[in-house]
mmCIF file of C-alpha atoms in Angstrom:
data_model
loop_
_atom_site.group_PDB
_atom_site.id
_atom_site.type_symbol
_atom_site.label_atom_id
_atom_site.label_comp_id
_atom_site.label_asym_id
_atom_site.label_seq_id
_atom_site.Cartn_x
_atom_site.Cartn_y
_atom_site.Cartn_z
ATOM 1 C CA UNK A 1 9.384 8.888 21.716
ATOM 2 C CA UNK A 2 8.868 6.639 18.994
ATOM 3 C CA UNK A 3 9.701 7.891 15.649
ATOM 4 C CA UNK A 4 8.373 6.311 12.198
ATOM 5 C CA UNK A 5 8.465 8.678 9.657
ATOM 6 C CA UNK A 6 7.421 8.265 5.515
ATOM 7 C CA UNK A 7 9.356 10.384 3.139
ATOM 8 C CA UNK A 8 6.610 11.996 1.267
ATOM 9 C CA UNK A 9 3.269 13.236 2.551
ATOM 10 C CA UNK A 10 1.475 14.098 -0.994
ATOM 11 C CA UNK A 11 2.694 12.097 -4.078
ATOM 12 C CA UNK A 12 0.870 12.056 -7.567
ATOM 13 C CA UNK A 13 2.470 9.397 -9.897
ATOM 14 C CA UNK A 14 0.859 8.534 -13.580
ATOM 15 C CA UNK A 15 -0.443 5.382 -14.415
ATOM 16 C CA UNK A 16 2.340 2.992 -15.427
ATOM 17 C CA UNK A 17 4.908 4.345 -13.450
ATOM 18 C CA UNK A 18 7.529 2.395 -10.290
ATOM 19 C CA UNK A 19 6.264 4.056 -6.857
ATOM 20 C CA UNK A 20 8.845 3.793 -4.106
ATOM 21 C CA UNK A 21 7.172 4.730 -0.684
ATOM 22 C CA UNK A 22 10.071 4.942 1.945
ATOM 23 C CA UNK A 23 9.210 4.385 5.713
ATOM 24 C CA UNK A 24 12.057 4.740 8.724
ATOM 25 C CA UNK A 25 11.530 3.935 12.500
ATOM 26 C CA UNK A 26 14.483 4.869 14.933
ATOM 27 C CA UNK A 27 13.328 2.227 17.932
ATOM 28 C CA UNK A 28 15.029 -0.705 16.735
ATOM 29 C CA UNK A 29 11.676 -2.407 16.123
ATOM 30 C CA UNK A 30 11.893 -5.948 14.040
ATOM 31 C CA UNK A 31 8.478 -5.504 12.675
ATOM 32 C CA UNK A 32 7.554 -3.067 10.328
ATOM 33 C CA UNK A 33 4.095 -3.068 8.276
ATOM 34 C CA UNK A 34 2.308 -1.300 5.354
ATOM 35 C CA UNK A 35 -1.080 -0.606 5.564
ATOM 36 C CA UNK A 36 -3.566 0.811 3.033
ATOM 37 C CA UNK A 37 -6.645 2.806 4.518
ATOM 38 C CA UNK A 38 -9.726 3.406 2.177
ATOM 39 C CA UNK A 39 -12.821 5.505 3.515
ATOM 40 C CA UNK A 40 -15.366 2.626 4.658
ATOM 41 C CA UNK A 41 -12.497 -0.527 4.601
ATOM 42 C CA UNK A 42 -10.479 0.976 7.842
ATOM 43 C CA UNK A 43 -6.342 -0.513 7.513
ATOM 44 C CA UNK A 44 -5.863 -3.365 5.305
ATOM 45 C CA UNK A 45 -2.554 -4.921 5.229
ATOM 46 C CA UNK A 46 -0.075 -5.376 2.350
ATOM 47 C CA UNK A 47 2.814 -6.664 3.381
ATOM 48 C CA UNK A 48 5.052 -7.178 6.838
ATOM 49 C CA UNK A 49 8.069 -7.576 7.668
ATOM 50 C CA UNK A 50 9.572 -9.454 11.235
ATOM 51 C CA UNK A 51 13.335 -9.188 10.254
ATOM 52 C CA UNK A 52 15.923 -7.769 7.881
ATOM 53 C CA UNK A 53 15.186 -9.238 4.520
ATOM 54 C CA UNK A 54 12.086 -10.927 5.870
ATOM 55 C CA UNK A 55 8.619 -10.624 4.261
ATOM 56 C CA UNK A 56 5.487 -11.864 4.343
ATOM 57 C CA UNK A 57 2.352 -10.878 2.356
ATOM 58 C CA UNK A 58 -0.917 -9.447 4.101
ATOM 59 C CA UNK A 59 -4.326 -9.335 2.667
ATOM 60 C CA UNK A 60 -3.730 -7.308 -0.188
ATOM 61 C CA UNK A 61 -0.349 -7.980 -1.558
ATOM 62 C CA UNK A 62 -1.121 -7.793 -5.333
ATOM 63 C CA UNK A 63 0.220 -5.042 -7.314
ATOM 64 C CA UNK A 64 2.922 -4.708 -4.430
ATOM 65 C CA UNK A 65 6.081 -5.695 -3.375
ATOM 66 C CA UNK A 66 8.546 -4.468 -0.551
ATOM 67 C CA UNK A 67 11.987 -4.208 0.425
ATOM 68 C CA UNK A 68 14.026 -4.564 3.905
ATOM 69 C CA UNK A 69 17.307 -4.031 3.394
ATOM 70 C CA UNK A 70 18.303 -2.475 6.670
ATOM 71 C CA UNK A 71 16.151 -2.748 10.021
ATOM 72 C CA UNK A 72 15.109 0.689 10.336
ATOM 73 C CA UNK A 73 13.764 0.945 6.997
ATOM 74 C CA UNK A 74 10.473 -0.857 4.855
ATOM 75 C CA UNK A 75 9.787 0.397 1.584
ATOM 76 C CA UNK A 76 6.811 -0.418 -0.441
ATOM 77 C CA UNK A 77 7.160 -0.510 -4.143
ATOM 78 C CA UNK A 78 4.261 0.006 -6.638
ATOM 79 C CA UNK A 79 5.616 -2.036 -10.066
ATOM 80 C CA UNK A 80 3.378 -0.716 -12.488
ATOM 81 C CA UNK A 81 0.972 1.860 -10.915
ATOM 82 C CA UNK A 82 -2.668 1.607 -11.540
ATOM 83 C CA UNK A 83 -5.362 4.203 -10.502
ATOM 84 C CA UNK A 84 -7.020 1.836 -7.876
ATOM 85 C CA UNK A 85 -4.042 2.418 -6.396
ATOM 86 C CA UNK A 86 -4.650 6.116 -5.618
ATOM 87 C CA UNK A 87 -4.768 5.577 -1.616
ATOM 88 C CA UNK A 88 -3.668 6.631 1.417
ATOM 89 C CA UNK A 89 -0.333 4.723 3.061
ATOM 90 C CA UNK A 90 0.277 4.131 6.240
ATOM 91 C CA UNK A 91 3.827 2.152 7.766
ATOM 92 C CA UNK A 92 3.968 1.232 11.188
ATOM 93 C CA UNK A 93 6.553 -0.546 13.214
ATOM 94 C CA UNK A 94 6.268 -2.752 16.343
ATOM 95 C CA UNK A 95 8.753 -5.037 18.579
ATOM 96 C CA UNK A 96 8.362 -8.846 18.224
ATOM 97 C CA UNK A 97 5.465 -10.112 20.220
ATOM 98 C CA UNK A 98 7.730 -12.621 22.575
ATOM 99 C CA UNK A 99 9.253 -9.054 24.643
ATOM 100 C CA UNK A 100 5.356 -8.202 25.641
ATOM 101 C CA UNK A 101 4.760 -5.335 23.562
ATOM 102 C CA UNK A 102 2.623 -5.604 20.637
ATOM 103 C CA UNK A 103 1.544 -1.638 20.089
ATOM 104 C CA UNK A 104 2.188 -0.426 16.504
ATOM 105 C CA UNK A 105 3.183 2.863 15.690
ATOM 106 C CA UNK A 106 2.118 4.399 12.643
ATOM 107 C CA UNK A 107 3.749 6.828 10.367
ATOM 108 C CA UNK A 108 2.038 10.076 9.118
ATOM 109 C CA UNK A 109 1.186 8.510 5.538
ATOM 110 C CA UNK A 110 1.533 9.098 2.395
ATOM 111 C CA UNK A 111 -1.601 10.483 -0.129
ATOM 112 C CA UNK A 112 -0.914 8.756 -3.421
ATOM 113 C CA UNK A 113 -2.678 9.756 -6.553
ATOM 114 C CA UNK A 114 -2.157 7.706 -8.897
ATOM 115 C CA UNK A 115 -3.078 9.872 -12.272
ATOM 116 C CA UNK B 1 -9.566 -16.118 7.690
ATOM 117 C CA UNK B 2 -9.032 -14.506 10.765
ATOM 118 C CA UNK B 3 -11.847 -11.435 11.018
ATOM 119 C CA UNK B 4 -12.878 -8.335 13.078
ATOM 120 C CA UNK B 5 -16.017 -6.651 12.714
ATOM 121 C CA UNK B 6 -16.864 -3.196 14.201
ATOM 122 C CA UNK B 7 -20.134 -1.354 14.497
ATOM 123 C CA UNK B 8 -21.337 1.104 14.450
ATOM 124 C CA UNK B 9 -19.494 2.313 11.200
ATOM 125 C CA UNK B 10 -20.659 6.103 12.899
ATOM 126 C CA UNK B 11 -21.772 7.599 16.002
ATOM 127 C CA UNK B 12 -23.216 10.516 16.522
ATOM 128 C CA UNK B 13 -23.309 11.903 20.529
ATOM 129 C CA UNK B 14 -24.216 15.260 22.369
ATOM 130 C CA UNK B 15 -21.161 16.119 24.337
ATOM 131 C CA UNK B 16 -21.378 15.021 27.923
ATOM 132 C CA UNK B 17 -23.281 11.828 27.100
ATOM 133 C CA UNK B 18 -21.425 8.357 26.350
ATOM 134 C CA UNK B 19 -20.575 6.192 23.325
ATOM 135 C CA UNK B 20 -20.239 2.479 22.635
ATOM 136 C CA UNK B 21 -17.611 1.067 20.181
ATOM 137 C CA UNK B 22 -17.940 -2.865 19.712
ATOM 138 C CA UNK B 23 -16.082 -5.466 17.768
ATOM 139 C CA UNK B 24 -16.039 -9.516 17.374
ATOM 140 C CA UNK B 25 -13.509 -11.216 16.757
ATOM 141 C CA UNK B 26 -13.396 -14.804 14.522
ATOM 142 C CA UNK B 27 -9.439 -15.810 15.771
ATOM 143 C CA UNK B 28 -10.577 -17.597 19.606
ATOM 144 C CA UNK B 29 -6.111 -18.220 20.368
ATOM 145 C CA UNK B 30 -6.369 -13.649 20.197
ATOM 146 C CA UNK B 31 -5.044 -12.539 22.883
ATOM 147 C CA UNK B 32 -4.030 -8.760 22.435
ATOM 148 C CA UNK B 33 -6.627 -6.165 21.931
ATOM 149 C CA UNK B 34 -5.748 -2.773 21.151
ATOM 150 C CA UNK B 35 -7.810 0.310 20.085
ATOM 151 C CA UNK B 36 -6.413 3.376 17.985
ATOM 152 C CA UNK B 37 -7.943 6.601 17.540
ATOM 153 C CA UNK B 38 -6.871 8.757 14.352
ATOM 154 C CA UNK B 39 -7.660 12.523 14.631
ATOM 155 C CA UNK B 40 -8.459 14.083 10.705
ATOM 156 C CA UNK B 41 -5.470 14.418 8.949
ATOM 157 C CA UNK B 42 -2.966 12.700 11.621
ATOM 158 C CA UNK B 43 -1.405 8.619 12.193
ATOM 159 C CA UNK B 44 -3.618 6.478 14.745
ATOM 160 C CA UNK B 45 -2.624 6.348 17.585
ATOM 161 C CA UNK B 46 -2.995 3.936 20.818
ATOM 162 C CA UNK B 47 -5.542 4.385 23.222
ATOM 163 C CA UNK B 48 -6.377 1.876 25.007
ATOM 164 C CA UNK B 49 -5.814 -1.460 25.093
ATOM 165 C CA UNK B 50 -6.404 -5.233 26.742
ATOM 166 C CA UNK B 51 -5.102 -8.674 27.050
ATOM 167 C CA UNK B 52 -6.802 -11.769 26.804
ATOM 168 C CA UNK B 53 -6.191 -12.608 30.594
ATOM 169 C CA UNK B 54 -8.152 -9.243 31.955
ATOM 170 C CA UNK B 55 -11.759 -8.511 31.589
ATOM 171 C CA UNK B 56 -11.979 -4.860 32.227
ATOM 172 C CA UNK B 57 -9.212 -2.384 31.808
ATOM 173 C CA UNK B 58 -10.055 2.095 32.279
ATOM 174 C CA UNK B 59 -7.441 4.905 31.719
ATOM 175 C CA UNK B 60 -9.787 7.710 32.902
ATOM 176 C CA UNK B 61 -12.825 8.468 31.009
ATOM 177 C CA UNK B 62 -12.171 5.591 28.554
ATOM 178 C CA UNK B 63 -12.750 1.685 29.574
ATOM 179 C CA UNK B 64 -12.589 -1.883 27.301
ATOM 180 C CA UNK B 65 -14.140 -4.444 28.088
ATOM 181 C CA UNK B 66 -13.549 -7.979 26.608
ATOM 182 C CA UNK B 67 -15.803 -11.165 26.892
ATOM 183 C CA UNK B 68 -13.627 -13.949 25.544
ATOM 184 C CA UNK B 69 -16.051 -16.892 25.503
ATOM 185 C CA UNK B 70 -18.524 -14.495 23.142
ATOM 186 C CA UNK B 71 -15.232 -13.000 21.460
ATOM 187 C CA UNK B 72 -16.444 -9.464 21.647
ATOM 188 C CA UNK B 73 -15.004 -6.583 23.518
ATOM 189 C CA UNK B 74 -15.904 -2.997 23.626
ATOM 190 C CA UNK B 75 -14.916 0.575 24.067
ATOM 191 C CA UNK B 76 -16.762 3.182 26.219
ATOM 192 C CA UNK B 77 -16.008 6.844 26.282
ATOM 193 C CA UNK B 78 -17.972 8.449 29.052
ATOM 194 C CA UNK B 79 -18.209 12.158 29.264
ATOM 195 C CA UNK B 80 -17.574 12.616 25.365
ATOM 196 C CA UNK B 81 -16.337 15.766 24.583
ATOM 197 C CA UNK B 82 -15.521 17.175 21.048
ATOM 198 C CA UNK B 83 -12.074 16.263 21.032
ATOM 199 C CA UNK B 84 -13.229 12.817 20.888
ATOM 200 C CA UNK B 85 -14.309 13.411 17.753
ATOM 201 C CA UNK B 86 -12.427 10.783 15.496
ATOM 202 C CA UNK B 87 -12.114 7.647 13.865
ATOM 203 C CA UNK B 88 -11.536 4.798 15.915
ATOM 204 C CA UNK B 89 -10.455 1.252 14.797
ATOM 205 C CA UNK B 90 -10.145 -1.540 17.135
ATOM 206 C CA UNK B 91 -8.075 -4.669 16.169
ATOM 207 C CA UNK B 92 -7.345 -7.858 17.127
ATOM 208 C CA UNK B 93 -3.718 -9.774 17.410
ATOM 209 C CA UNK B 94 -2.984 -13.359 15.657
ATOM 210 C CA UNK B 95 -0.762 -15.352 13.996
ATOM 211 C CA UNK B 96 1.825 -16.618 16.413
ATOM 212 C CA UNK B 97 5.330 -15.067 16.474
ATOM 213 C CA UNK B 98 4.809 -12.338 14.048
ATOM 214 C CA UNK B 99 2.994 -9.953 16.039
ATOM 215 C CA UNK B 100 0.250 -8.848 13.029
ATOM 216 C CA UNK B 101 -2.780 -7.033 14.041
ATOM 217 C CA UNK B 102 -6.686 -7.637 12.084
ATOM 218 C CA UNK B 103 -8.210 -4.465 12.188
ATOM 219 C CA UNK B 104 -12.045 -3.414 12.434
ATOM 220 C CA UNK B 105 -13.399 -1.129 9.817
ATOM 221 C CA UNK B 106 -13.576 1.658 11.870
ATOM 222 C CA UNK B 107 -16.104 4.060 13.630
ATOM 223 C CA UNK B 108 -16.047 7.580 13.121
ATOM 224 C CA UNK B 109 -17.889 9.141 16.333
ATOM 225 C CA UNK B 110 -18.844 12.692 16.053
ATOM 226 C CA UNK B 111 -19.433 14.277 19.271
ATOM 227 C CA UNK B 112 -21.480 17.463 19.630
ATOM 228 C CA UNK B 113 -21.622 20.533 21.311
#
């Protein structure tokens, strides 16, 4: 089974602070995504990812930035966090479109509160 | 930009009868059309899904349909029972070689006993 995994469930950060949200996926997927989901705006994309050191931004980039160092791992980093940031995080990870599959699995999430 | 809208936003159905999901799409080259379901508390997860080249695709008591001259396509649960109970997003594929998904808004069905 496919594996993508975040490394905090709950986090509560103060305004102001660097937020590092950490997602891993063990398929050897090139694309990895972060996704924001608001009650009443379903998933809105941040920022993916289609290779090691790759980016590109999504709808909502400000306020965000991200890091792929290694293939298995996407992190999302919150510069300065703001309380309209208080959300819930979701990572997913897929394999290129070209080898037919297109599914994205999604991580569990992360709650952040920003305080 | 590239846009999917879903409706209804939420469903309300007596268990045993059937619900309609529908979404339209803006992006006409779309050819990958998945739908997730995410349980309270838990990750979406796949359902279903269709490609631009079929018309019609059922896994049981759950079918899509896609009409890609109106660029609309449409999930039916038949037989709803309360498990069903969940949000459901459907989404659309564009942008070439990247493989990024738009996603609807969502639709949380509620099914009752």
């Amino acid at each position: 089974d496919v594996k993508v995994t975040q490394s905090s469930r709950y986090l509560v950060k103060r305004t102001g602070e660097k937020v590092f949200l950490e997602c891993v996926q063990d398929m050897d997927h090139e694309n990895m995504f972060w996704y924001r989901q608001d009650p009443g705006l379903g998933l809105r994309l941040i920022y993916f990812s289609y290779d090691v050191k790759m980016k590109e931004k999504g709808d909502i980039p400000e306020g965000y930035s991200v890091s792929r160092e290694k293939k298995e791992r996407f992190s999302l980093i919150l510069e300065s966090a703001s309380t309209n940031q208080t959300s819930m995080y979701l990572c997913a990870s897929s394999w290129l479109p070209g080898q037919g599959f297109n599914e994205q699995f999604f991580g569990p999430g992360t709650r952040l509160t920003v305080l | 930009g590239e846009n999917v809208e879903q409706h209804p936003s939420t469903l309300s159905v007596q268990e045993g009868d059937s619900a309609v999901i529908k979404c339209t799409y803006s992006d006409s080259a779309s050819n990958y059309f998945p739908w997730y379901k995410q349980e309270l508390g838990k990750r979406p997860q796949l359902i279903i899904d269709i490609r631009s080249n079929v018309g019609e695709k059922k896994d049981q008591r759950i079918a899509v349909t896609l009409n890609k001259t109106a660029k609309h396509f449409s999930l039916h649960i038949t037989e709803t029972q309360p498990e069903d109970s969940a949000v459901y997003f459907c989404a659309a594929y564009y942008g070439g070689s990247q493989g990024n998904l738009i996603f609807g808004k969502g639709t949380k069905l509620s099914v009752k006993p």
